[in-house]
Amino acid sequence: MVVGAGPAGAAAALEARRLRPGASVALVDKADFPRDKACGDGLGPHAVDELEALGAAGVLEGYPPIRGLRLRSPRGMEVAGDPARPNYVIPRSVLDARLVEAATAAGAQLRRASVRRLEQHDGLVTVDGELAARVVVGADGANSTIRRLLGVASNPDRALAIAVRGYAPAPAGRPEQLIAWVAEGWPAYVWSFPTGTGVANVGYGLLRSRFHGDRAELHRRLHDLLPWAEPDPASLRAHHLPFSSFRPPPGRGRVLLAGDAASLVNPLSGEGIYYALASGRLAARAALTEPDDPLAAYRRLLAKALGRHLRHAAVLARAIHAPALAEAGLGAAAGSPRLFDTLVELGLGQARITPRLLAALPRGLARARTATRGTGSGPAGRTR
Ligand SMILES: Cc1cc2nc3c(=O)[nH]c(=O)nc-3n(C[C@H](O)[C@H](O)[C@H](O)COP(=O)(O)OP(=O)(O)OC[C@H]3O[C@@H](n4cnc5c(N)ncnc54)[C@H](O)[C@@H]3O)c2cc1C
C-alpha cells in the first residue's frame, strides 16, 4: 500500500506493478487529482531518467525542453549557459495527475482517504483500522502523517526551508531558467522557471530558521526581489521543504518513507521531485524483493543510489552560509563549461565535490570579485 500519490507515491505504485504485474497496490491520497502543489515545477535530467525507468516519460508531453540556465550571485555576478542536458518545467497540477493516471493504468487502485492511524502487528500494517498490507510506503509529503505516526522526528528549522511560488506571464525571448541567490534571508534564492508555454513559475525560498515573518512578508519579498514578474495573486502558494541535510531513518519495520516524507530534498537547490521519484521506485523494489525485511533492503538501495551525493550536497549547503563560496562557485563555473555542469549537477541530482571544483574556487572568487567590483553587479559569463 502507498500513502500519498505525489511523485514519490505514484513512482512506488508504478514500480510495484512494473516489477510484479499481479501485485495488489492501493494508492491512497486525501486529495482528488488533478490537485495543485506548491512547487517550482522544475524537472532536471535525473528526474527525466527516473520517469523513463518507470515507463512514464509520456507525462512530459506538451512541455518543451528548457535549454538555457542563468545563475546569479547575491552581488550580481551572472553565469549563463546551456547545461549538458535540458530541464523541463511542468505545472504540478498536470504532472502529478498524469503520474497518477499512469499508475492506475498500470493497475494500482486509487483510493481517496486522509490517513490518520497506523498499526504494525503479525507481519502486517493496518491503516485506519481497515486497510491492511505487508508493506506500506509513506509518501505523504513534507508534513507527513505517516512519519509522525512512526515517531520519526521532524526536521529542525535549520534543515527546513519555506518557499512561495506563483504563476506569471513568461519573459519574452528564448525560455531560460533563472536562479538568483539573494542576500535577503541568506542563504536564499528567487527563481523564474518558464514552462515553454507562455507561463513562468516564479518563487522565493529560504531556510525556516532565517524567516520570522508571515505569508504577506514572503509575498512582499518575492515581489521586491523579482520586480518584473507579476504573478497572479491567486496562484501564490507556500510550503515547506525538508532538506536532506537532516537524515531521519527512512522508515520503521514494514513502513518505508519516501520523497519529502523522508526529507529527500536537495539542500542546495530545493529540488525534490527527482529524489521523490527515485526513492518511491526504490521503496517499491525493496518491498517486493525483501518483504520480510524491506527496511534493510531500502536503506541499502538508497545509500547506493543517493548516499554520497546527498552527503556532498549537505557539506556544500553548510559551507554556502558564507556568501563568498557562492561567488567563488559561480566565478569558477563562468570560466569552464565543465565546472558549470558540475555545479548544476550538485543541485540537480548526482554530482560530487570534485578536486577540480575545489581547485577552481580561489580563481573563481577572484573572477567574481573583478566582475562585480565597484558597481555591485557584474557581466554575465557564458559557458557555452
Ligand atoms: C515552493 C516550492 C518550490 C519547489 N520547487 C521545486 C522544483 O522546482 N523542482 C523540484 O524538483 N522540487 C521542488 N520542490 C520540492 C518538491 O515540490 C517536493 O520535493 C515534491 O513534491 C516531493 O514529492 P512527494 O511525492 O514526496 O510529496 P508531495 O508531492 O507533497 O505529495 C504528497 C501527497 O500526499 C498526500 N497526503 C498528505 N497527507 C496525507 C494523508 N494523511 N493521507 C493521504 N494522503 C496524504 C497529499 O495530498 C499529496 O498528494 C519545491 C517545493 C516547494 C515548496
GROMACS .gro file of C-alpha atoms in nm, residues 45-189:
model
  145
   45PRO     CA    1   1.763   1.536  -1.626
   46HIS     CA    2   1.777   1.276  -1.349
   47ALA     CA    3   1.405   1.315  -1.288
   48VAL     CA    4   1.352   1.253  -1.658
   49ASP     CA    5   1.570   0.939  -1.634
   50GLU     CA    6   1.351   0.820  -1.345
   51LEU     CA    7   1.036   0.879  -1.548
   52GLU     CA    8   1.188   0.675  -1.830
   53ALA     CA    9   1.283   0.394  -1.592
   54LEU     CA   10   0.921   0.389  -1.474
   55GLY     CA   11   0.791   0.380  -1.833
   56ALA     CA   12   0.620   0.716  -1.773
   57ALA     CA   13   0.820   0.964  -1.983
   58GLY     CA   14   0.494   1.041  -2.170
   59VAL     CA   15   0.394   1.269  -1.879
   60LEU     CA   16   0.628   1.533  -2.028
   61GLU     CA   17   0.418   1.565  -2.344
   62GLY     CA   18   0.335   1.922  -2.447
   63TYR     CA   19   0.615   2.080  -2.242
   64PRO     CA   20   0.932   2.156  -2.441
   65PRO     CA   21   1.284   2.112  -2.303
   66ILE     CA   22   1.416   2.435  -2.147
   67ARG     CA   23   1.781   2.454  -2.250
   68GLY     CA   24   1.902   2.784  -2.107
   69LEU     CA   25   2.002   2.835  -1.743
   70ARG     CA   26   2.121   3.158  -1.578
   71LEU     CA   27   2.269   3.165  -1.228
   72ARG     CA   28   2.318   3.490  -1.036
   73SER     CA   29   2.513   3.552  -0.714
   74PRO     CA   30   2.399   3.787  -0.436
   75ARG     CA   31   2.643   4.053  -0.562
   76GLY     CA   32   2.510   4.028  -0.916
   77MET     CA   33   2.771   3.807  -1.081
   78GLU     CA   34   2.597   3.607  -1.352
   79VAL     CA   35   2.681   3.297  -1.546
   80ALA     CA   36   2.456   3.163  -1.818
   81GLY     CA   37   2.473   2.866  -2.048
   82ASP     CA   38   2.309   2.553  -2.173
   83PRO     CA   39   2.375   2.265  -1.930
   84ALA     CA   40   2.473   1.933  -2.085
   85ARG     CA   41   2.110   1.816  -2.064
   86PRO     CA   42   1.793   2.029  -2.059
   87ASN     CA   43   1.538   2.074  -1.784
   88TYR     CA   44   1.159   2.064  -1.810
   89VAL     CA   45   0.901   2.275  -1.627
   90ILE     CA   46   0.556   2.121  -1.587
   91PRO     CA   47   0.289   2.254  -1.351
   92ARG     CA   48   0.240   2.001  -1.074
   93SER     CA   49  -0.135   2.008  -1.130
   94VAL     CA   50  -0.055   1.847  -1.467
   95LEU     CA   51   0.248   1.632  -1.380
   96ASP     CA   52   0.103   1.466  -1.071
   97ALA     CA   53  -0.235   1.394  -1.232
   98ARG     CA   54  -0.057   1.234  -1.528
   99LEU     CA   55   0.158   1.022  -1.297
  100VAL     CA   56  -0.147   0.905  -1.102
  101GLU     CA   57  -0.318   0.823  -1.430
  102ALA     CA   58  -0.012   0.621  -1.537
  103ALA     CA   59  -0.015   0.435  -1.203
  104THR     CA   60  -0.386   0.347  -1.226
  105ALA     CA   61  -0.346   0.249  -1.593
  106ALA     CA   62  -0.070   0.013  -1.471
  107GLY     CA   63  -0.318  -0.145  -1.228
  108ALA     CA   64  -0.282   0.048  -0.898
  109GLN     CA   65  -0.610   0.116  -0.719
  110LEU     CA   66  -0.657   0.483  -0.630
  111ARG     CA   67  -0.848   0.548  -0.305
  112ARG     CA   68  -0.940   0.879  -0.155
  113ALA     CA   69  -0.876   0.890   0.219
  114SER     CA   70  -0.689   1.102   0.469
  115VAL     CA   71  -0.481   0.852   0.667
  116ARG     CA   72  -0.474   0.911   1.044
  117ARG     CA   73  -0.381   0.577   1.206
  118LEU     CA   74  -0.124   0.309   1.159
  119GLU     CA   75  -0.059  -0.021   1.341
  120GLN     CA   76   0.205  -0.286   1.278
  121HIS     CA   77   0.143  -0.639   1.403
  122ASP     CA   78   0.184  -1.002   1.292
  123GLY     CA   79   0.373  -0.910   0.975
  124LEU     CA   80   0.101  -0.672   0.860
  125VAL     CA   81   0.049  -0.296   0.860
  126THR     CA   82  -0.306  -0.175   0.915
  127VAL     CA   83  -0.406   0.174   0.814
  128ASP     CA   84  -0.706   0.348   0.975
  129GLY     CA   85  -0.811   0.013   1.117
  130GLU     CA   86  -0.939  -0.115   0.784
  131LEU     CA   87  -0.676  -0.137   0.507
  132ALA     CA   88  -0.400  -0.396   0.558
  133ALA     CA   89  -0.078  -0.457   0.367
  134ARG     CA   90   0.252  -0.639   0.414
  135VAL     CA   91   0.443  -0.317   0.344
  136VAL     CA   92   0.333   0.047   0.345
  137VAL     CA   93   0.520   0.322   0.163
  138GLY     CA   94   0.465   0.658   0.337
  139ALA     CA   95   0.490   0.915   0.058
  140ASP     CA   96   0.267   1.179   0.213
  141GLY     CA   97   0.490   1.480   0.171
  142ALA     CA   98   0.662   1.745   0.382
  143ASN     CA   99   0.410   1.731   0.669
  144SER     CA  100   0.395   1.351   0.662
  145THR     CA  101   0.137   1.198   0.895
  146ILE     CA  102   0.294   0.854   0.847
  147ARG     CA  103   0.632   0.983   0.962
  148ARG     CA  104   0.474   1.137   1.272
  149LEU     CA  105   0.282   0.815   1.346
  150LEU     CA  106   0.610   0.621   1.326
  151GLY     CA  107   0.760   0.857   1.584
  152VAL     CA  108   1.027   0.980   1.343
  153ALA     CA  109   1.140   1.332   1.439
  154SER     CA  110   1.061   1.615   1.202
  155ASN     CA  111   1.334   1.833   1.052
  156PRO     CA  112   1.477   2.106   1.272
  157ASP     CA  113   1.436   2.460   1.135
  158ARG     CA  114   1.800   2.473   1.021
  159ALA     CA  115   1.726   2.187   0.777
  160LEU     CA  116   1.383   2.305   0.670
  161ALA     CA  117   1.309   2.566   0.405
  162ILE     CA  118   0.996   2.759   0.324
  163ALA     CA  119   0.924   2.877  -0.028
  164VAL     CA  120   0.646   3.059  -0.209
  165ARG     CA  121   0.564   3.024  -0.576
  166GLY     CA  122   0.324   3.190  -0.823
  167TYR     CA  123   0.249   3.182  -1.195
  168ALA     CA  124   0.332   3.487  -1.408
  169PRO     CA  125   0.349   3.565  -1.780
  170ALA     CA  126   0.686   3.437  -1.904
  171PRO     CA  127   0.952   3.691  -2.004
  172ALA     CA  128   0.984   3.740  -2.382
  173GLY     CA  129   1.259   3.564  -2.574
  174ARG     CA  130   1.418   3.221  -2.559
  175PRO     CA  131   1.293   3.043  -2.244
  176GLU     CA  132   1.568   3.037  -1.983
  177GLN     CA  133   1.562   2.924  -1.621
  178LEU     CA  134   1.686   3.185  -1.375
  179ILE     CA  135   1.813   3.101  -1.026
  180ALA     CA  136   1.931   3.409  -0.838
  181TRP     CA  137   2.081   3.377  -0.492
  182VAL     CA  138   1.980   3.680  -0.292
  183ALA     CA  139   2.117   3.844   0.023
  184GLU     CA  140   1.773   3.887   0.179
  185GLY     CA  141   1.741   3.591   0.418
  186TRP     CA  142   2.072   3.438   0.304
  187PRO     CA  143   2.111   3.161   0.206
  188ALA     CA  144   1.804   3.234  -0.006
  189TYR     CA  145   1.711   3.246  -0.372
   0.00000   0.00000   0.00000
